[in-house]
PDB file of C-alpha atoms in Angstrom:
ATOM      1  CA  UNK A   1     -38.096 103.041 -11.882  1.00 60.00           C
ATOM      2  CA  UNK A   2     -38.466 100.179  -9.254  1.00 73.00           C
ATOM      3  CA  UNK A   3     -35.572  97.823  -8.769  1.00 89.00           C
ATOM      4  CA  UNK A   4     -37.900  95.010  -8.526  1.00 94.00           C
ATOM      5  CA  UNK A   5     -40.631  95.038 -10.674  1.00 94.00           C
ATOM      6  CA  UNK A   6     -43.724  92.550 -10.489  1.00 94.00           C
ATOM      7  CA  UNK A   7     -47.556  92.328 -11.884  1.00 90.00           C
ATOM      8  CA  UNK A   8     -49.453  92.565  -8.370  1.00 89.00           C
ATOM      9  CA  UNK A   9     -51.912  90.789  -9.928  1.00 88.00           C
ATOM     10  CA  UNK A  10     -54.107  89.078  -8.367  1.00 93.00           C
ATOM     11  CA  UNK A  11     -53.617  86.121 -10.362  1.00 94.00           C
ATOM     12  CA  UNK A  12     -57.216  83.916 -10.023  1.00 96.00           C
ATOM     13  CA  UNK A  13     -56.641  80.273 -11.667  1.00 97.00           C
ATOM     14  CA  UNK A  14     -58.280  77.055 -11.331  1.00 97.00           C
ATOM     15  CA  UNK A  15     -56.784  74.069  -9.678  1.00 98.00           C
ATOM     16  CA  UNK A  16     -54.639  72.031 -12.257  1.00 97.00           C
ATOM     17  CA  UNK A  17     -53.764  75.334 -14.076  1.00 97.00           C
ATOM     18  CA  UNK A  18     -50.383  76.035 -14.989  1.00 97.00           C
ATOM     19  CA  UNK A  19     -49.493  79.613 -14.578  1.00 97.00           C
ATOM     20  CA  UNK A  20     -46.433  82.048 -15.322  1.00 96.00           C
ATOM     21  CA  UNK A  21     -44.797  84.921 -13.354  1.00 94.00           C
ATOM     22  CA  UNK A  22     -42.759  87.695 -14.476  1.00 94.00           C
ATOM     23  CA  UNK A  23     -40.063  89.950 -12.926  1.00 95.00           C
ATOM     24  CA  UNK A  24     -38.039  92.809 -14.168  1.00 96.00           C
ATOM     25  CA  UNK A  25     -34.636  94.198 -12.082  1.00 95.00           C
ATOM     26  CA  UNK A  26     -33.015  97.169 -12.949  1.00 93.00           C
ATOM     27  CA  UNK A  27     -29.722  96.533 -11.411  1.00 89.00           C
ATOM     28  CA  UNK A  28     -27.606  95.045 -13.725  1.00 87.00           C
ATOM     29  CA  UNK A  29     -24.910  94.122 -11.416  1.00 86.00           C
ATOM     30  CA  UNK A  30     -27.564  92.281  -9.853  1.00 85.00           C
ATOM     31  CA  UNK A  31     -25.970  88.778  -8.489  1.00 84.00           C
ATOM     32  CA  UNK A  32     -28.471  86.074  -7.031  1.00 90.00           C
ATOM     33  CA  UNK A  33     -32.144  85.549  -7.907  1.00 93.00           C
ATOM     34  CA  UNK A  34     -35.055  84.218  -5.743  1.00 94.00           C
ATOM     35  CA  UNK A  35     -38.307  83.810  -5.773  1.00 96.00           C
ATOM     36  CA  UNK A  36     -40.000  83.462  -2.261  1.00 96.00           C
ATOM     37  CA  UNK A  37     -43.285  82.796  -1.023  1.00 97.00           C
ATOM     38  CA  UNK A  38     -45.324  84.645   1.813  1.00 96.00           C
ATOM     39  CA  UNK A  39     -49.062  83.427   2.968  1.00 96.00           C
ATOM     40  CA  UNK A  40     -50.965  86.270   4.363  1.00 93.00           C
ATOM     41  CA  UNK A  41     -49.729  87.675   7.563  1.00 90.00           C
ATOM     42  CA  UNK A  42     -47.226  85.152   7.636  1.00 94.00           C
ATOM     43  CA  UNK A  43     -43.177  85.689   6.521  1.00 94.00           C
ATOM     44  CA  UNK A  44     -41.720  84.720   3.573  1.00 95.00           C
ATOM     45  CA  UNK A  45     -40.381  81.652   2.796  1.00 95.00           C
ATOM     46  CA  UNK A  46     -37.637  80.681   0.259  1.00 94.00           C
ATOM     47  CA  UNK A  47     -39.461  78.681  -2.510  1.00 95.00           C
ATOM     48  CA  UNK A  48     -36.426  78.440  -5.062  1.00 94.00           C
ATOM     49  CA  UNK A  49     -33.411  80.333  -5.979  1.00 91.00           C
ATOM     50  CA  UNK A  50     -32.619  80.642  -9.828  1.00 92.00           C
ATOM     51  CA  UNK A  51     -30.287  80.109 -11.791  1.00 84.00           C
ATOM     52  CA  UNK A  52     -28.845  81.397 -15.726  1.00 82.00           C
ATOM     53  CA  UNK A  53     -29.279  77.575 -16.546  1.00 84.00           C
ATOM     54  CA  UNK A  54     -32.900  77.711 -15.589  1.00 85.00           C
ATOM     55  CA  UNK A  55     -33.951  75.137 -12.407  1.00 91.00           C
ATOM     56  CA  UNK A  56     -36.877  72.709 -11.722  1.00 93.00           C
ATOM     57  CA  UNK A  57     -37.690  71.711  -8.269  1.00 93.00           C
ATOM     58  CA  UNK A  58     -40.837  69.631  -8.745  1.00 96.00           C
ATOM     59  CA  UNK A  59     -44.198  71.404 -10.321  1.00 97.00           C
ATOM     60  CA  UNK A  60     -42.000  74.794 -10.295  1.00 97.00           C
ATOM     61  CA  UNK A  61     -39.658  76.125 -12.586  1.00 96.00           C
ATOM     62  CA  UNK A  62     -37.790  79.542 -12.506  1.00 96.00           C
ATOM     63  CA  UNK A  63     -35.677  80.648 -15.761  1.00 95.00           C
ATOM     64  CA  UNK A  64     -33.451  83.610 -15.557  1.00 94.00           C
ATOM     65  CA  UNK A  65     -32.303  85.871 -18.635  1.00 93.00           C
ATOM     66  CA  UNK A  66     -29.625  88.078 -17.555  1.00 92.00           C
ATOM     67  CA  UNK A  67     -29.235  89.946 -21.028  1.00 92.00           C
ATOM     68  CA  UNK A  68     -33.065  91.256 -20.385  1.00 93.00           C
ATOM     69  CA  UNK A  69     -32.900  91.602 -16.807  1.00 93.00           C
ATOM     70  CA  UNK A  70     -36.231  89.453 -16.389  1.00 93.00           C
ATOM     71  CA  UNK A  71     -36.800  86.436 -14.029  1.00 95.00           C
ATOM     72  CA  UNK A  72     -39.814  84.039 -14.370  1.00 95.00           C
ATOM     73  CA  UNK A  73     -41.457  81.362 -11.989  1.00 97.00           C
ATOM     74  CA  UNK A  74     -44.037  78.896 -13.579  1.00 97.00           C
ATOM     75  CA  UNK A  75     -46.212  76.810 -11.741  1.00 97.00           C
ATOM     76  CA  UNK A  76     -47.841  73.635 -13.141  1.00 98.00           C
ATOM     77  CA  UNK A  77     -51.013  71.728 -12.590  1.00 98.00           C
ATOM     78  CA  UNK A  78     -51.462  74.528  -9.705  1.00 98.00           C
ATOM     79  CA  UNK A  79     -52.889  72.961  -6.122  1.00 98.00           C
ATOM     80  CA  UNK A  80     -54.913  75.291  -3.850  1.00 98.00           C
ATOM     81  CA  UNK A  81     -52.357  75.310  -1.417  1.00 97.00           C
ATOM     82  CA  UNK A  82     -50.083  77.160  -3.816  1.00 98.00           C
ATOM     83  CA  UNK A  83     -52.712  80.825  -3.342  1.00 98.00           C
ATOM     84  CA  UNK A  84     -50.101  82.609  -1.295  1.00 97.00           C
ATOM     85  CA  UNK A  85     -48.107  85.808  -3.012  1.00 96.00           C
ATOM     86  CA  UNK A  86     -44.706  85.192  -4.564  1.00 97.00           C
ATOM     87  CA  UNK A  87     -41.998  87.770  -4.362  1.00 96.00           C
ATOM     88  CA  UNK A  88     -39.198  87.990  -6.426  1.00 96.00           C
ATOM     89  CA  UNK A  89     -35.947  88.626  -4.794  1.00 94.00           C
ATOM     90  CA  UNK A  90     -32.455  89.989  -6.353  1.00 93.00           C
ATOM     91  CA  UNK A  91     -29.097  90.775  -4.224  1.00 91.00           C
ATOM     92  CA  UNK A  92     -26.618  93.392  -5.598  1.00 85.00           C
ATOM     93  CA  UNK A  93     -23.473  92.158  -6.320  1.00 78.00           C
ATOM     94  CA  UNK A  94     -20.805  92.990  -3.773  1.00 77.00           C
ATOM     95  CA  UNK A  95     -23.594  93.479  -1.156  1.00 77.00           C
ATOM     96  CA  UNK A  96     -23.238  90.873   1.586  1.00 81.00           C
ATOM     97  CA  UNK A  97     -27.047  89.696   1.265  1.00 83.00           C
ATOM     98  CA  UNK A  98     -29.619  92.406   1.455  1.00 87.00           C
ATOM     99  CA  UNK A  99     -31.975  91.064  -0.172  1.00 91.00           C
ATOM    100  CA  UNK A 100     -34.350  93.129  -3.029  1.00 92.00           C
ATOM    101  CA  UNK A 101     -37.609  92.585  -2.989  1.00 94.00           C
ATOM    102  CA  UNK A 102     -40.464  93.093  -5.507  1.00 94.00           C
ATOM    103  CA  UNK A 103     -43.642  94.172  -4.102  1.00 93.00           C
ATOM    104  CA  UNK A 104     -45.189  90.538  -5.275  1.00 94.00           C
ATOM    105  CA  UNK A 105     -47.454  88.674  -7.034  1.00 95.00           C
ATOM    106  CA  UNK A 106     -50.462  87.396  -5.530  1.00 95.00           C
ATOM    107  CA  UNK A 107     -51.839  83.797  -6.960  1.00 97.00           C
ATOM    108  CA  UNK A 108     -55.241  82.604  -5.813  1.00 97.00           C
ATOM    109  CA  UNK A 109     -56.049  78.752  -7.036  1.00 97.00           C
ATOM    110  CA  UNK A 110     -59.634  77.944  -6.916  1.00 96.00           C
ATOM    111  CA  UNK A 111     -61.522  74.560  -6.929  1.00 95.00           C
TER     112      UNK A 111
ATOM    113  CA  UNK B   1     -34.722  73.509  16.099  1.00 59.00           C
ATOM    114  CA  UNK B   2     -35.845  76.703  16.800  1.00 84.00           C
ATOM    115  CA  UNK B   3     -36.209  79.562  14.279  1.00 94.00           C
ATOM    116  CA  UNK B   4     -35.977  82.870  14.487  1.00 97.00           C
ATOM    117  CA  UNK B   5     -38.193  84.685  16.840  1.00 97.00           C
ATOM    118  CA  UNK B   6     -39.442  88.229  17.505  1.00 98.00           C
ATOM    119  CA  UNK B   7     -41.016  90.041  19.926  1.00 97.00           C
ATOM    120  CA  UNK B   8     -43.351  91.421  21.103  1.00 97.00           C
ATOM    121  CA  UNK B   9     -45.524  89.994  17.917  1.00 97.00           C
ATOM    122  CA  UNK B  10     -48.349  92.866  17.898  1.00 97.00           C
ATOM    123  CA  UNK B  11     -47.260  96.310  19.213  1.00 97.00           C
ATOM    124  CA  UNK B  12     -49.423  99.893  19.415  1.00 98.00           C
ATOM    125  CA  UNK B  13     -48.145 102.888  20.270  1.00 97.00           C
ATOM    126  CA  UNK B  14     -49.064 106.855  20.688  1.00 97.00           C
ATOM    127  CA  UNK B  15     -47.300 109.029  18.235  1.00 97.00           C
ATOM    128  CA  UNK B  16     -43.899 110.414  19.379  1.00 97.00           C
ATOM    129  CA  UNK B  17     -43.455 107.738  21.612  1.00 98.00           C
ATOM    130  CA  UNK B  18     -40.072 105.302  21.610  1.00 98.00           C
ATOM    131  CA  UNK B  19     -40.203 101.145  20.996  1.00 98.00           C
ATOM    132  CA  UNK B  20     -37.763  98.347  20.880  1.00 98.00           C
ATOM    133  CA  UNK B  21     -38.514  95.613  18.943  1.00 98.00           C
ATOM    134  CA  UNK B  22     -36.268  92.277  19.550  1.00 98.00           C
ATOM    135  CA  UNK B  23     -35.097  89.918  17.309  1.00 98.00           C
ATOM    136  CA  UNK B  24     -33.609  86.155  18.696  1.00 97.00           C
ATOM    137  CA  UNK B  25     -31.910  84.843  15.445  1.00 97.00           C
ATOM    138  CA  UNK B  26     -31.001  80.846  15.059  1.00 96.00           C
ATOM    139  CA  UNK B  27     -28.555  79.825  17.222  1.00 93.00           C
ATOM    140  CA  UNK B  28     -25.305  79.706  15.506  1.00 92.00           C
ATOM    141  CA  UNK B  29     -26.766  82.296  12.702  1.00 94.00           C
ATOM    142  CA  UNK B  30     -24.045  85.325  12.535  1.00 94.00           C
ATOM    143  CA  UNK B  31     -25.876  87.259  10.397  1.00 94.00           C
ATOM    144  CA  UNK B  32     -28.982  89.165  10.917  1.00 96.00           C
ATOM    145  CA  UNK B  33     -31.062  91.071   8.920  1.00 95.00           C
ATOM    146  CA  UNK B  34     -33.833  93.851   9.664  1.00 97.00           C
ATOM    147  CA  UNK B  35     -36.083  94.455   6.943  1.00 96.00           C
ATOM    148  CA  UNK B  36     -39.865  95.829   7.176  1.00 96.00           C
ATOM    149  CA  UNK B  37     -42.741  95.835   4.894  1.00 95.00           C
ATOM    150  CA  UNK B  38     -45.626  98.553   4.129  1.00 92.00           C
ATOM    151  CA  UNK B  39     -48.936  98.835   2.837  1.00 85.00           C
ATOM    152  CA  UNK B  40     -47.865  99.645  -1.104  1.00 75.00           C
ATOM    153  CA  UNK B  41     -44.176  99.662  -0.155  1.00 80.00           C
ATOM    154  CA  UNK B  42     -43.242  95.835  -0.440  1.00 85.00           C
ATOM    155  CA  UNK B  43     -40.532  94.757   1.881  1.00 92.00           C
ATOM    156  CA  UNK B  44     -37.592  97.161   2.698  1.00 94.00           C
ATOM    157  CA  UNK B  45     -33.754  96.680   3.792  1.00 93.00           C
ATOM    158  CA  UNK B  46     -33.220  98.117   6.904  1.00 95.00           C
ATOM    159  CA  UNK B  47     -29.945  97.119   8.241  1.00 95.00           C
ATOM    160  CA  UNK B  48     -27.944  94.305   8.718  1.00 93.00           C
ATOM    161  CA  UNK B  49     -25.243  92.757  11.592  1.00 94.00           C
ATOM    162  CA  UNK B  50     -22.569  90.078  10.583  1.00 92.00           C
ATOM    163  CA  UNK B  51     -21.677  89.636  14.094  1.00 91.00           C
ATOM    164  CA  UNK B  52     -21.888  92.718  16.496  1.00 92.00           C
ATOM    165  CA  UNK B  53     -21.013  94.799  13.618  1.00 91.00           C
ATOM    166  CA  UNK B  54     -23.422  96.798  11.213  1.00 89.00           C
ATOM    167  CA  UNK B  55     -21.437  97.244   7.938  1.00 86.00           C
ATOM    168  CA  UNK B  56     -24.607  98.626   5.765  1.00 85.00           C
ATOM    169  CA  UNK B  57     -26.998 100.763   7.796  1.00 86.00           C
ATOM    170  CA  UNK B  58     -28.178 102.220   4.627  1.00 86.00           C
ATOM    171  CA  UNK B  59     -31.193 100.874   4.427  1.00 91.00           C
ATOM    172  CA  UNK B  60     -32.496 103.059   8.147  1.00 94.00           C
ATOM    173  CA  UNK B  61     -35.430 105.877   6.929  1.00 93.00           C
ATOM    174  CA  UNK B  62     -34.156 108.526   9.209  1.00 94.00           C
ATOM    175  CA  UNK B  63     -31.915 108.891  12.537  1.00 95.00           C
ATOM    176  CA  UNK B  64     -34.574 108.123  14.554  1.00 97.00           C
ATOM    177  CA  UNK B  65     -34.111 104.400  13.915  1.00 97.00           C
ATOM    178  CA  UNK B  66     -30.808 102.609  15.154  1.00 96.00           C
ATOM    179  CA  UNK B  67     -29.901  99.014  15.756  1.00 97.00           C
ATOM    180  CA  UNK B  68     -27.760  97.262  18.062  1.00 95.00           C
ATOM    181  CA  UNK B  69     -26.627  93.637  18.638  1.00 95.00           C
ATOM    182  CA  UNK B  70     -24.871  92.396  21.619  1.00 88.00           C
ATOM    183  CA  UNK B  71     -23.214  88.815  21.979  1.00 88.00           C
ATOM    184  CA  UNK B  72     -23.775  87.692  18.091  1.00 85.00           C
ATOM    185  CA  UNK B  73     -26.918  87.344  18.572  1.00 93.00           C
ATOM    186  CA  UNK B  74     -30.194  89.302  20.305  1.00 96.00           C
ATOM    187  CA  UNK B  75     -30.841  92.275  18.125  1.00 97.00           C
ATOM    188  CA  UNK B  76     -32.650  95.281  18.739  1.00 98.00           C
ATOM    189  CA  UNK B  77     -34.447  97.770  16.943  1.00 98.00           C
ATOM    190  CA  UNK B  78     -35.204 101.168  18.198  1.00 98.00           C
ATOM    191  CA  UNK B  79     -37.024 103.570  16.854  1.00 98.00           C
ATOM    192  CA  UNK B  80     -37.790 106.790  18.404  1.00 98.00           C
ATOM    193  CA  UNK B  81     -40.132 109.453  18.849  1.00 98.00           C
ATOM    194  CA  UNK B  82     -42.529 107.228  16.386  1.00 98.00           C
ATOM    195  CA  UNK B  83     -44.540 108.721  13.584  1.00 97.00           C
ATOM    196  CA  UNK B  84     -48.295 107.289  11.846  1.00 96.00           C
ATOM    197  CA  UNK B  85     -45.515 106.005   8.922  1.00 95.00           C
ATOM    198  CA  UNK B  86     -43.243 103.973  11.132  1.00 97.00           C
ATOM    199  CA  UNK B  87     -46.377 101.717  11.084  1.00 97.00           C
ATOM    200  CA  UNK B  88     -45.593  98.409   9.206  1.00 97.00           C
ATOM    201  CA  UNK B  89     -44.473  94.845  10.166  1.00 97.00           C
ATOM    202  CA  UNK B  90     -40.722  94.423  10.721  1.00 98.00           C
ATOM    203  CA  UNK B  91     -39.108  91.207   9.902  1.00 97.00           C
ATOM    204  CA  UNK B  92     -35.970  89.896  11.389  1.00 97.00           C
ATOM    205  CA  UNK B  93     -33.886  87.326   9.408  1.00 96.00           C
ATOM    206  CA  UNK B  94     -30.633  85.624   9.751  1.00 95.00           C
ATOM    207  CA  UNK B  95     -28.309  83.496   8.085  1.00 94.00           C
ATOM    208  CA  UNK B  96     -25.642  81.079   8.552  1.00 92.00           C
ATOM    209  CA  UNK B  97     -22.659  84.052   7.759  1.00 87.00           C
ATOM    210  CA  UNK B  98     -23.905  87.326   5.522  1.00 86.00           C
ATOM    211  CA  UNK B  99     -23.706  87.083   1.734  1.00 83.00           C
ATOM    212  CA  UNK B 100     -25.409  86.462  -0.961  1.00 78.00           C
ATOM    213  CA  UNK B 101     -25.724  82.813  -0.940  1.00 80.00           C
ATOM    214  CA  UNK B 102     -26.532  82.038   1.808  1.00 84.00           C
ATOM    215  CA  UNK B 103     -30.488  81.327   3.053  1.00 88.00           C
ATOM    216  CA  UNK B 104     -32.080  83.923   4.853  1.00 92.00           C
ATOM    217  CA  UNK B 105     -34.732  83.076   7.681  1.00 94.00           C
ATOM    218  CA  UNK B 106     -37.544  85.083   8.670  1.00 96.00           C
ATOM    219  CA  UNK B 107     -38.847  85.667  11.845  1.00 97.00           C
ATOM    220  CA  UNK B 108     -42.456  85.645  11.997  1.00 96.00           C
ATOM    221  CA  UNK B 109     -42.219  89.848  12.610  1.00 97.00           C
ATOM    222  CA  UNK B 110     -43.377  92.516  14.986  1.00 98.00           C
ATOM    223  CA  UNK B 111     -46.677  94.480  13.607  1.00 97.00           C
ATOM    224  CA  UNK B 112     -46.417  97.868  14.661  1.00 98.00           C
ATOM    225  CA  UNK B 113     -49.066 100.398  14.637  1.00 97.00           C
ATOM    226  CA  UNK B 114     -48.577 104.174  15.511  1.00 97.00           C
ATOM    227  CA  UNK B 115     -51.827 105.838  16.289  1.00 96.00           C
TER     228      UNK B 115
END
């Protein structure tokens, strides 16, 4: 079983969509929570890290559920500049940052 | 400022040959990060440095990679006698101190093809 488990997708939506990304970790000593972003052929980016509480930063929200191991990222009213594929990130607790990734999700918003 | 930078950016090579690949985190970074990423594999831990030191190494496919970093900060990846699967793009990253809260910045990476 994968650590970091994602739907590749790809994900094809319409501009103003609203759309919803799941992640499953196995680890369940598992300690911080990301989601980054990577264009193609560029390197990923940090978009947000999450947290049990659940945190908005603008038209993205990311939820956590620690008691199902499962992270989700939504995305509302979805611009074209969002197309880009997101990767969900985890870091073992007592590591000192290593980060886990998912193999990603790949979102492509069309006009 | 300046991010983190790697070099060179593209980089071919015959099969069994050696390569370095360099990594200049930001200044004032301590930690530093190698990871690399696949076709079908995602990205991969390599190894990381908080300082000059390389406490988890676990993350290195075989002993022909090794990493070094001198002065807190240039890092270097070697890997030798290269095989067709060493091929991938290797991304450098660092952070303000290593842990798991703190940002991590990528480099924009070295791709590295072994004919």
């Amino acid at each position: 079983r994968k650590e970091v488990e994602q739907d590749p997708g790809p994900f094809n939506v319409p501009e103003g969509a609203t759309v919803a990304f799941n992640c499953t970790y196995s680890n369940s000593a598992s300690q911080s929570f990301f989601w980054y972003r990577q264009d193609c052929r560029k390197e990923p980016k940090l978009l947000m890290s999450v947290y049990s509480s659940g945190n908005e930063d603008g038209r993205f929200t990311a939820q956590l559920n620690r008691a199902s191991q499962y992270i989700s990222l939504l995305i509302r009213d979805s611009k074209l500049s969002d197309s880009a594929t997101y990767l969900c990130v985890v870091i073992y607790g007592g590591s000192q940052g290593n980060l886990i990734f998912g193999k990603g999700t790949k979102l492509s918003v069309k006009p | 400022g300046a991010g983190v930078s790697q070099s060179p950016s593209n980089k071919v090579t015959e099969k069994g040959k050696d390569v370095e690949l360099r990594c200049d985190p930001i200044s004032g970074h301590t930690a530093l990060y190698w990871y690399r990423q696949s076709l079908g594999q995602g990205l991969e831990f390599l190894i990381y440095f908080q300082g000059n030191s390389a406490p988890d190494k676990s993350g290195l496919p075989s002993d022909r990679f090794s990493a070094e970093r001198t002065g807190g900060s240039v890092s270097t990846l070697t890997i030798q006698r290269t095989q067709q699967e060493d091929s991938a793009v290797y991304l450098c990253a660092s952070s303000l101190v290593a842990g798991a809260y703190n940002e991590q910045f990528f480099g924009p990476g070295t791709r590295l093809t072994v004919l």
